[in-house]
Coordinates of C-alpha atoms in Angstrom, one line a residue:
M1443 CA 33.7 -1.2 -63.0
S1444 CA 30.3 -1.6 -61.3
F1445 CA 29.0 -0.9 -57.8
R1446 CA 31.6 -0.3 -55.3
K1447 CA 32.5 -3.3 -53.0
D1448 CA 31.1 -1.6 -50.0
F1449 CA 27.8 -0.5 -51.8
V1450 CA 24.8 -0.3 -49.3
W1451 CA 21.8 -2.3 -50.3
G1452 CA 18.8 -1.5 -48.1
A1453 CA 15.2 -0.6 -47.8
A1454 CA 13.3 2.3 -46.4
T1455 CA 10.2 3.2 -44.4
A1456 CA 8.8 6.2 -42.5
A1457 CA 7.4 6.3 -39.0
F1458 CA 4.1 7.4 -39.7
Q1459 CA 3.5 5.0 -42.5
I1460 CA 4.2 1.9 -40.5
E1461 CA 4.3 2.4 -36.8
G1462 CA 0.7 2.7 -35.7
A1463 CA 0.4 3.2 -31.9
W1464 CA -0.5 6.7 -32.6
N1465 CA -1.4 7.7 -29.1
E1466 CA 0.3 5.0 -27.1
D1467 CA 3.1 5.2 -24.4
G1468 CA 3.1 8.9 -24.3
K1469 CA 3.1 9.8 -28.0
A1470 CA 1.3 12.9 -29.0
S1471 CA -0.5 13.8 -32.1
S1472 CA 1.1 14.9 -35.3
I1473 CA -0.2 17.0 -38.1
W1474 CA -0.8 13.8 -40.0
D1475 CA -2.8 12.3 -37.3
E1476 CA -5.1 15.3 -37.2
Y1477 CA -5.3 15.5 -41.0
C1478 CA -6.3 11.8 -41.2
H1479 CA -8.9 12.1 -38.5
E1480 CA -10.8 14.7 -40.4
D1481 CA -13.0 13.1 -43.1
G1482 CA -12.3 13.9 -46.8
H1483 CA -8.5 14.1 -46.8
I1484 CA -7.5 10.5 -47.4
A1485 CA -8.6 8.6 -50.6
D1486 CA -10.0 5.6 -48.7
N1487 CA -10.9 7.6 -45.6
S1488 CA -8.2 5.7 -43.6
N1489 CA -5.7 6.8 -41.0
G1490 CA -2.4 5.8 -39.5
D1491 CA -3.6 4.9 -36.1
V1492 CA -2.6 1.1 -36.5
A1493 CA -0.9 1.1 -40.0
C1494 CA 1.4 -2.0 -40.0
D1495 CA 1.6 -2.0 -36.3
H1496 CA 5.4 -2.0 -36.6
Y1497 CA 5.5 -0.4 -33.1
H1498 CA 4.6 -3.8 -31.6
R1499 CA 5.9 -6.0 -34.4
Y1500 CA 9.4 -4.5 -34.9
K1501 CA 11.2 -7.7 -34.0
E1502 CA 9.3 -9.8 -36.5
D1503 CA 10.0 -7.1 -39.2
V1504 CA 13.8 -6.7 -38.5
K1505 CA 13.9 -10.6 -38.6
L1506 CA 12.4 -10.5 -42.0
M1507 CA 14.9 -7.8 -43.1
A1508 CA 17.7 -10.2 -42.1
E1509 CA 16.2 -13.1 -44.0
L1510 CA 16.0 -11.0 -47.1
G1511 CA 19.6 -10.0 -46.8
L1512 CA 19.2 -6.3 -46.2
K1513 CA 22.4 -4.6 -45.3
A1514 CA 20.9 -1.3 -44.1
Y1515 CA 17.5 0.0 -43.1
R1516 CA 16.4 3.7 -43.4
F1517 CA 13.7 4.6 -40.9
S1518 CA 12.5 7.8 -39.5
I1519 CA 11.9 9.0 -35.9
S1520 CA 8.6 10.2 -34.9
W1521 CA 9.2 13.6 -33.3
P1522 CA 6.0 13.5 -31.3
R1523 CA 6.8 10.1 -30.0
I1524 CA 10.0 11.2 -28.4
I1525 CA 9.1 14.9 -27.6
P1526 CA 5.2 15.0 -27.5
D1527 CA 5.0 18.8 -27.2
G1528 CA 7.8 19.3 -29.9
T1529 CA 9.9 21.0 -27.3
G1530 CA 10.6 20.4 -23.7
A1531 CA 10.0 17.2 -21.9
V1532 CA 11.4 13.9 -23.5
N1533 CA 9.2 10.8 -23.5
Q1534 CA 11.4 8.0 -22.4
K1535 CA 9.1 5.2 -23.7
G1536 CA 9.5 6.7 -27.1
I1537 CA 13.2 6.8 -26.7
D1538 CA 13.0 3.1 -25.6
F1539 CA 11.1 2.0 -28.6
Y1540 CA 13.8 3.4 -30.9
N1541 CA 16.7 2.1 -28.7
N1542 CA 15.1 -1.3 -29.0
L1543 CA 14.7 -1.0 -32.7
I1544 CA 18.3 0.1 -33.3
D1545 CA 19.7 -2.7 -31.0
E1546 CA 17.5 -5.3 -32.9
L1547 CA 19.0 -4.1 -36.2
L1548 CA 22.4 -4.2 -35.0
K1549 CA 21.9 -7.8 -33.7
Y1550 CA 21.4 -8.7 -37.2
N1551 CA 24.2 -6.6 -38.7
I1552 CA 21.8 -4.3 -40.4
T1553 CA 23.2 -0.7 -40.5
P1554 CA 20.7 1.9 -39.2
Y1555 CA 20.1 5.0 -41.3
I1556 CA 18.0 7.7 -39.3
T1557 CA 15.8 10.2 -41.1
L1558 CA 15.1 13.0 -38.5
F1559 CA 12.0 14.4 -40.2
H1560 CA 9.7 12.5 -42.5
W1561 CA 6.7 14.9 -42.4
D1562 CA 5.0 14.2 -39.0
L1563 CA 5.4 17.5 -37.4
P1564 CA 4.2 17.6 -33.7
Y1565 CA 0.7 19.2 -33.7
A1566 CA 1.7 21.0 -30.7
L1567 CA 4.3 23.0 -32.9
H1568 CA 1.8 23.4 -35.7
L1569 CA -0.4 25.3 -33.3
R1570 CA 2.5 27.6 -32.6
G1571 CA 2.9 28.3 -36.4
G1572 CA 4.9 25.3 -37.4
W1573 CA 7.4 26.0 -40.2
M1574 CA 6.2 29.7 -40.4
N1575 CA 7.5 30.4 -36.9
P1576 CA 11.0 31.8 -36.9
E1577 CA 11.7 29.7 -33.8
S1578 CA 11.1 26.4 -35.8
S1579 CA 14.8 25.9 -36.6
T1580 CA 15.6 26.2 -32.9
W1581 CA 12.9 23.6 -32.2
F1582 CA 14.4 21.3 -34.7
E1583 CA 18.0 21.9 -33.4
N1584 CA 16.9 20.9 -30.0
Y1585 CA 15.0 17.8 -31.3
T1586 CA 18.1 16.8 -33.2
R1587 CA 20.2 17.1 -30.0
V1588 CA 17.8 14.6 -28.3
V1589 CA 18.2 12.1 -31.1
A1590 CA 21.9 12.5 -31.2
E1591 CA 22.4 12.2 -27.5
N1592 CA 20.2 9.0 -27.2
F1593 CA 21.1 7.1 -30.5
G1594 CA 24.4 8.7 -31.9
D1595 CA 26.5 6.2 -29.9
R1596 CA 25.3 3.4 -32.4
V1597 CA 23.8 5.2 -35.3
K1598 CA 26.5 6.8 -37.6
H1599 CA 24.3 7.7 -40.6
F1600 CA 21.8 10.5 -40.5
I1601 CA 19.5 12.3 -43.0
T1602 CA 18.1 15.5 -41.8
F1603 CA 15.0 15.8 -43.8
N1604 CA 13.0 14.0 -46.2
E1605 CA 11.6 15.8 -49.4
P1606 CA 11.0 19.4 -48.5
S1607 CA 9.4 19.9 -51.8
I1608 CA 6.6 17.6 -50.8
F1609 CA 5.9 18.3 -47.2
I1610 CA 6.2 22.1 -47.8
G1611 CA 5.1 22.1 -51.5
L1612 CA 2.1 19.9 -51.3
G1613 CA 1.5 20.5 -47.6
Y1614 CA 1.6 24.3 -47.5
A1615 CA 1.6 25.6 -51.0
Q1616 CA -0.8 23.3 -52.8
G1617 CA -2.9 22.0 -50.0
A1618 CA -2.8 18.3 -51.0
M1619 CA -1.2 17.0 -48.0
A1620 CA -1.1 17.7 -44.3
P1621 CA -1.8 20.3 -43.0
G1622 CA -3.7 21.0 -46.3
Y1623 CA -2.8 24.7 -46.6
K1624 CA -2.6 26.9 -49.7
S1625 CA -0.2 29.6 -48.6
S1626 CA 1.1 32.7 -50.5
H1627 CA 4.5 32.4 -52.3
K1628 CA 5.9 34.8 -49.6
D1629 CA 4.8 32.6 -46.8
V1630 CA 6.2 29.4 -48.5
L1631 CA 9.6 31.3 -49.0
N1632 CA 9.7 32.0 -45.4
M1633 CA 9.0 28.4 -44.5
G1634 CA 11.7 27.4 -47.0
L1635 CA 14.2 29.6 -45.2
N1636 CA 13.2 28.2 -41.8
F1637 CA 13.5 24.7 -43.2
H1638 CA 17.1 25.5 -44.6
L1639 CA 18.1 26.9 -41.2
S1640 CA 16.7 23.9 -39.5
H1641 CA 18.7 21.6 -41.6
G1642 CA 21.9 23.6 -41.1
K1643 CA 21.5 23.7 -37.3
A1644 CA 20.7 19.9 -37.2
V1645 CA 24.1 19.4 -39.2
G1646 CA 25.9 21.4 -36.6
V1647 CA 24.4 19.4 -33.8
L1648 CA 25.3 16.2 -35.4
R1649 CA 28.9 17.4 -36.1
E1650 CA 29.2 18.2 -32.4
L1651 CA 27.8 15.1 -30.8
V1652 CA 28.4 12.4 -33.3
P1653 CA 31.6 13.6 -35.0
D1654 CA 32.1 10.2 -36.8
A1655 CA 28.7 10.4 -38.4
E1656 CA 27.8 10.8 -42.1
V1657 CA 25.3 13.4 -42.5
G1658 CA 23.1 14.2 -45.5
I1659 CA 19.6 15.2 -46.7
T1660 CA 17.2 13.6 -49.1
F1661 CA 15.3 15.3 -51.9
A1662 CA 12.4 14.3 -54.0
T1663 CA 13.4 14.7 -57.7
S1664 CA 12.1 13.9 -61.1
P1665 CA 15.1 13.6 -63.4
A1666 CA 15.4 15.0 -66.8
I1667 CA 16.3 12.3 -69.3
P1668 CA 17.9 13.3 -72.6
V1669 CA 16.3 11.6 -75.5
T1670 CA 19.6 11.8 -77.6
A1671 CA 23.1 12.7 -76.6
A1672 CA 22.6 16.1 -78.2
D1673 CA 19.9 16.8 -75.6
E1674 CA 22.1 16.2 -72.6
Q1675 CA 22.9 19.8 -71.8
A1676 CA 19.2 20.9 -72.4
S1677 CA 18.0 18.2 -70.0
Y1678 CA 20.6 19.4 -67.3
D1679 CA 19.4 23.0 -67.8
S1680 CA 15.8 22.0 -67.6
Y1681 CA 16.5 19.8 -64.5
F1682 CA 18.0 22.8 -62.5
W1683 CA 15.5 25.5 -63.5
S1684 CA 14.5 28.1 -61.0
G1685 CA 12.1 31.0 -60.8
K1686 CA 8.9 32.2 -58.9
N1687 CA 6.3 30.0 -60.6
G1688 CA 6.1 26.8 -58.6
F1689 CA 9.6 27.2 -57.1
W1690 CA 8.9 24.6 -54.6
W1691 CA 9.4 22.1 -57.4
S1692 CA 12.9 23.4 -58.3
D1693 CA 15.7 21.2 -57.3
S1694 CA 18.1 24.2 -57.4
Y1695 CA 15.9 26.1 -54.9
W1696 CA 16.3 23.4 -52.2
V1697 CA 19.9 22.1 -52.9
D1698 CA 21.8 25.2 -54.1
P1699 CA 21.7 26.9 -50.7
I1700 CA 23.0 23.9 -48.9
V1701 CA 25.9 23.1 -51.3
F1702 CA 26.7 26.4 -52.7
G1703 CA 25.7 28.7 -49.9
K1704 CA 23.4 30.8 -52.1
Y1705 CA 20.0 30.7 -53.7
P1706 CA 19.6 30.6 -57.5
E1707 CA 19.9 34.1 -59.2
K1708 CA 16.8 33.8 -61.1
L1709 CA 14.8 33.0 -58.1
L1710 CA 16.2 35.9 -56.2
E1711 CA 15.5 38.2 -59.2
E1712 CA 11.8 37.1 -59.7
C1713 CA 11.0 37.1 -56.0
A1714 CA 13.0 40.1 -54.9
D1715 CA 9.9 41.7 -53.4
I1716 CA 8.8 38.7 -51.4
M1717 CA 12.1 37.0 -50.3
P1718 CA 12.7 36.9 -46.6
K1719 CA 15.7 38.7 -45.3
I1720 CA 18.7 36.3 -45.4
T1721 CA 21.9 37.2 -43.6
D1722 CA 25.4 36.1 -44.3
E1723 CA 25.4 34.2 -41.0
D1724 CA 22.1 32.4 -42.1
M1725 CA 23.9 31.2 -45.2
K1726 CA 26.9 29.9 -43.2
I1727 CA 24.4 27.8 -41.1
I1728 CA 22.5 26.6 -44.1
S1729 CA 25.6 25.6 -46.0
R1730 CA 27.3 23.6 -43.2
K1731 CA 29.2 20.8 -45.0
I1732 CA 27.2 17.6 -45.7
D1733 CA 28.7 14.2 -46.7
F1734 CA 26.1 13.0 -49.1
I1735 CA 23.0 13.8 -51.0
G1736 CA 20.0 11.4 -51.1
V1737 CA 17.5 11.4 -53.8
N1738 CA 14.1 9.8 -54.1
I1739 CA 13.3 9.0 -57.6
Y1740 CA 10.0 7.5 -58.9
Q1741 CA 9.1 9.6 -61.9
A1742 CA 11.0 11.6 -64.6
K1743 CA 10.6 13.6 -67.8
Y1744 CA 12.1 13.4 -71.2
V1745 CA 13.9 16.3 -72.9
G1746 CA 14.1 16.2 -76.6
E1747 CA 11.7 15.0 -79.3
W1748 CA 9.6 12.7 -77.4
E1749 CA 5.8 12.5 -77.1
R1750 CA 4.0 10.3 -74.6
K1751 CA 2.3 7.6 -76.5
P1752 CA -1.1 5.9 -75.7
G1753 CA -0.4 2.8 -73.6
T1754 CA 2.9 4.1 -72.2
P1755 CA 3.8 1.8 -69.3
H1756 CA 2.8 3.1 -65.8
T1757 CA 2.3 1.9 -62.2
E1758 CA -0.8 1.3 -60.2
L1759 CA -0.7 5.1 -59.3
S1760 CA -0.4 5.9 -62.9
W1761 CA 3.2 7.0 -62.8
D1762 CA 5.0 6.5 -66.1
V1763 CA 8.0 4.0 -66.1
Y1764 CA 11.4 5.6 -67.0
D1765 CA 14.1 3.1 -67.3
K1766 CA 17.0 5.6 -67.1
A1767 CA 15.6 7.8 -64.3
L1768 CA 18.2 6.7 -61.7
K1769 CA 20.9 7.0 -64.2
W1770 CA 20.2 10.6 -65.2
G1771 CA 19.3 11.8 -61.7
V1772 CA 22.6 10.7 -60.4
K1773 CA 24.6 11.9 -63.4
H1774 CA 23.0 15.4 -63.4
Y1775 CA 23.3 15.7 -59.6
T1776 CA 26.8 14.6 -59.7
K1777 CA 27.7 17.1 -62.4
R1778 CA 26.2 20.0 -60.4
Y1779 CA 26.9 19.1 -56.8
K1780 CA 29.9 16.8 -56.9
L1781 CA 28.9 14.9 -53.7
P1782 CA 28.5 11.2 -53.0
M1783 CA 25.0 10.0 -53.5
Y1784 CA 22.4 7.5 -52.2
I1785 CA 19.2 6.5 -53.8
T1786 CA 17.2 6.8 -50.6
E1787 CA 13.9 5.8 -52.2
N1788 CA 12.9 4.0 -55.5
G1789 CA 10.1 1.6 -56.2
L1790 CA 6.5 1.3 -57.4
S1791 CA 3.0 0.5 -56.4
C1792 CA 1.5 -2.6 -58.0
H1793 CA -1.8 -4.4 -57.9
D1794 CA -0.5 -6.9 -55.4
W1795 CA -2.6 -9.6 -53.7
V1796 CA -2.1 -13.0 -52.0
S1797 CA -2.5 -15.7 -54.7
M1798 CA -4.3 -19.0 -54.3
D1799 CA -1.0 -20.6 -53.5
G1800 CA -0.4 -18.3 -50.5
K1801 CA 2.3 -16.3 -52.3
V1802 CA 2.6 -12.7 -53.7
H1803 CA 3.7 -12.9 -57.3
D1804 CA 4.8 -9.4 -58.5
P1805 CA 6.8 -9.8 -61.7
N1806 CA 6.1 -6.2 -62.8
R1807 CA 7.9 -5.0 -59.7
E1808 CA 11.0 -7.3 -60.3
D1809 CA 11.1 -6.1 -64.0
F1810 CA 10.8 -2.4 -62.9
L1811 CA 13.6 -2.7 -60.4
H1812 CA 15.8 -4.5 -62.8
R1813 CA 15.3 -1.8 -65.3
Y1814 CA 16.0 1.1 -62.9
L1815 CA 19.0 -0.6 -61.2
I1816 CA 20.6 -1.2 -64.6
G1817 CA 20.6 2.4 -65.1
L1818 CA 22.0 3.2 -61.7
K1819 CA 24.8 0.6 -62.5
E1820 CA 25.5 2.6 -65.6
A1821 CA 25.8 5.9 -63.7
A1822 CA 28.3 4.1 -61.3
E1823 CA 30.2 2.8 -64.3
D1824 CA 30.3 6.4 -65.7
G1825 CA 32.2 7.4 -62.5
C1826 CA 29.4 8.7 -60.2
D1827 CA 30.0 8.2 -56.6
V1828 CA 26.9 6.1 -55.8
R1829 CA 27.0 4.7 -52.3
G1830 CA 23.8 2.9 -51.8
Y1831 CA 20.3 2.0 -52.8
F1832 CA 17.2 1.8 -50.5
Q1833 CA 14.2 0.3 -52.0
W1834 CA 10.8 1.9 -51.1
S1835 CA 9.4 0.3 -49.3
F1836 CA 10.3 -2.5 -46.9
M1837 CA 6.6 -3.3 -46.5
D1838 CA 3.2 -2.1 -47.8
N1839 CA 2.1 0.9 -45.7
F1840 CA 0.0 3.9 -45.3
E1841 CA 0.7 5.9 -48.5
W1842 CA -0.3 9.4 -47.2
A1843 CA -3.2 11.0 -49.0
N1844 CA -3.7 7.8 -51.2
G1845 CA -4.3 5.6 -48.0
Y1846 CA -3.7 1.9 -48.1
N1847 CA -4.6 1.0 -51.6
P1848 CA -1.1 1.6 -53.3
R1849 CA 1.2 -1.3 -52.3
F1850 CA 5.0 -0.4 -52.6
G1851 CA 6.4 -3.0 -50.3
M1852 CA 8.9 -5.8 -50.6
V1853 CA 6.6 -7.5 -48.0
Y1854 CA 2.9 -7.7 -48.3
C1855 CA 0.9 -6.5 -45.2
D1856 CA -2.6 -7.7 -44.6
Y1857 CA -3.8 -4.7 -42.7
P1858 CA -6.8 -6.4 -40.8
T1859 CA -4.6 -9.2 -39.3
G1860 CA -1.0 -7.6 -39.8
K1861 CA 0.2 -10.9 -41.4
R1862 CA 3.4 -10.4 -43.5
T1863 CA 4.0 -12.2 -46.8
V1864 CA 7.3 -11.8 -48.6
K1865 CA 6.7 -10.9 -52.3
D1866 CA 8.6 -12.7 -55.1
S1867 CA 10.5 -9.6 -56.0
A1868 CA 12.0 -9.4 -52.5
Y1869 CA 13.6 -12.8 -53.1
W1870 CA 14.8 -11.4 -56.5
Y1871 CA 16.3 -8.4 -54.7
K1872 CA 18.0 -10.5 -52.2
S1873 CA 19.9 -12.2 -55.1
V1874 CA 20.9 -8.8 -56.3
I1875 CA 22.2 -8.0 -52.9
E1876 CA 24.1 -11.2 -52.6
Q1877 CA 25.9 -10.5 -56.0
N1878 CA 26.3 -6.8 -55.4
G1879 CA 24.4 -6.1 -58.5
E1880 CA 26.6 -8.3 -60.8
N1881 CA 23.5 -10.2 -62.0
L1882 CA 21.7 -7.2 -63.3

């Protein structure tokens, strides 16, 4: 037993990180546009104005995806590109772009997976309070309706949100990403509730308008890896901790309400004086049935007698390498939530450059992916319902607060010219796809 025969092999991107065309054809500003345009927020003082220019070069990019054998492509919709004010009038040119992208993917038999929200909140809605505004879940519900009505005839796989722990935790609690706020625990809990309601209402819209769709959500997670078999239960318990201190990093805070229809007891106890009022009707909306959980896994931690040693392997971003991160992320999530799973992001940044022979040689990425995918294969062999794997990222891109220095792509992007160069590891990944992972 290995990967299922219909296993989905793909790659992922996000609109703000690759599209560019930040103010073209009716697109309005997002919180990330505003954040980047103010000095001091981005490591290399760059912005997403042009990025990879995917907005103008999508046909070239999709052709490359096909040449590399991708079966699926996960991308996000830019909310301010299709509804510039966040609510109200729809921008047809924005709709046209995504219609053209979807049609191009289908022309090459690449299955589109849409992420509704990958962090680029319309700035117009930010000015109205953003996720603090109780109306935000209705805004998101109406936005989802526009997406479903325009693309649901061809797109049958939807992810409501990408990484709430990051866009709320780092954006609104710790101030490290757009919009750069350091809010109170009480305010973050209110935003968390509005996020959960937004997700639930989006699920309702998709069930109504695209009844044959698969609907899920993606979480950022750092798996707890047991050092020995005796540490397995302790690693599971550590993984799903909850409580007031840094609750936005708690997997159970984000996932339990969606799957179980209730917040973790310890969180409710420790935050009793600051929790927003949550009704039974709210919980019914939040816990509408989903078809899968997506997890984005880059880092992890060990549970048991292990000490980080000098010289521990790490990536260009100084993230440590954990061979069994995918295995234990999937195993622990499966044990707790018992739902089909996708790895919706996994990859690493390397010190990539175009060599003198005109190619990009990245043996570290190939080795990293090989190690992590072996772990994912072991999880599948252990009986976990793993449906697919999306490498992050299809191409080098704007890596949020880190700017353009980190390179995660299968394809190298020369930003001044936009020239694409396929990296060696992408050809290796193509061979994995062709053999459905049997060569791992």
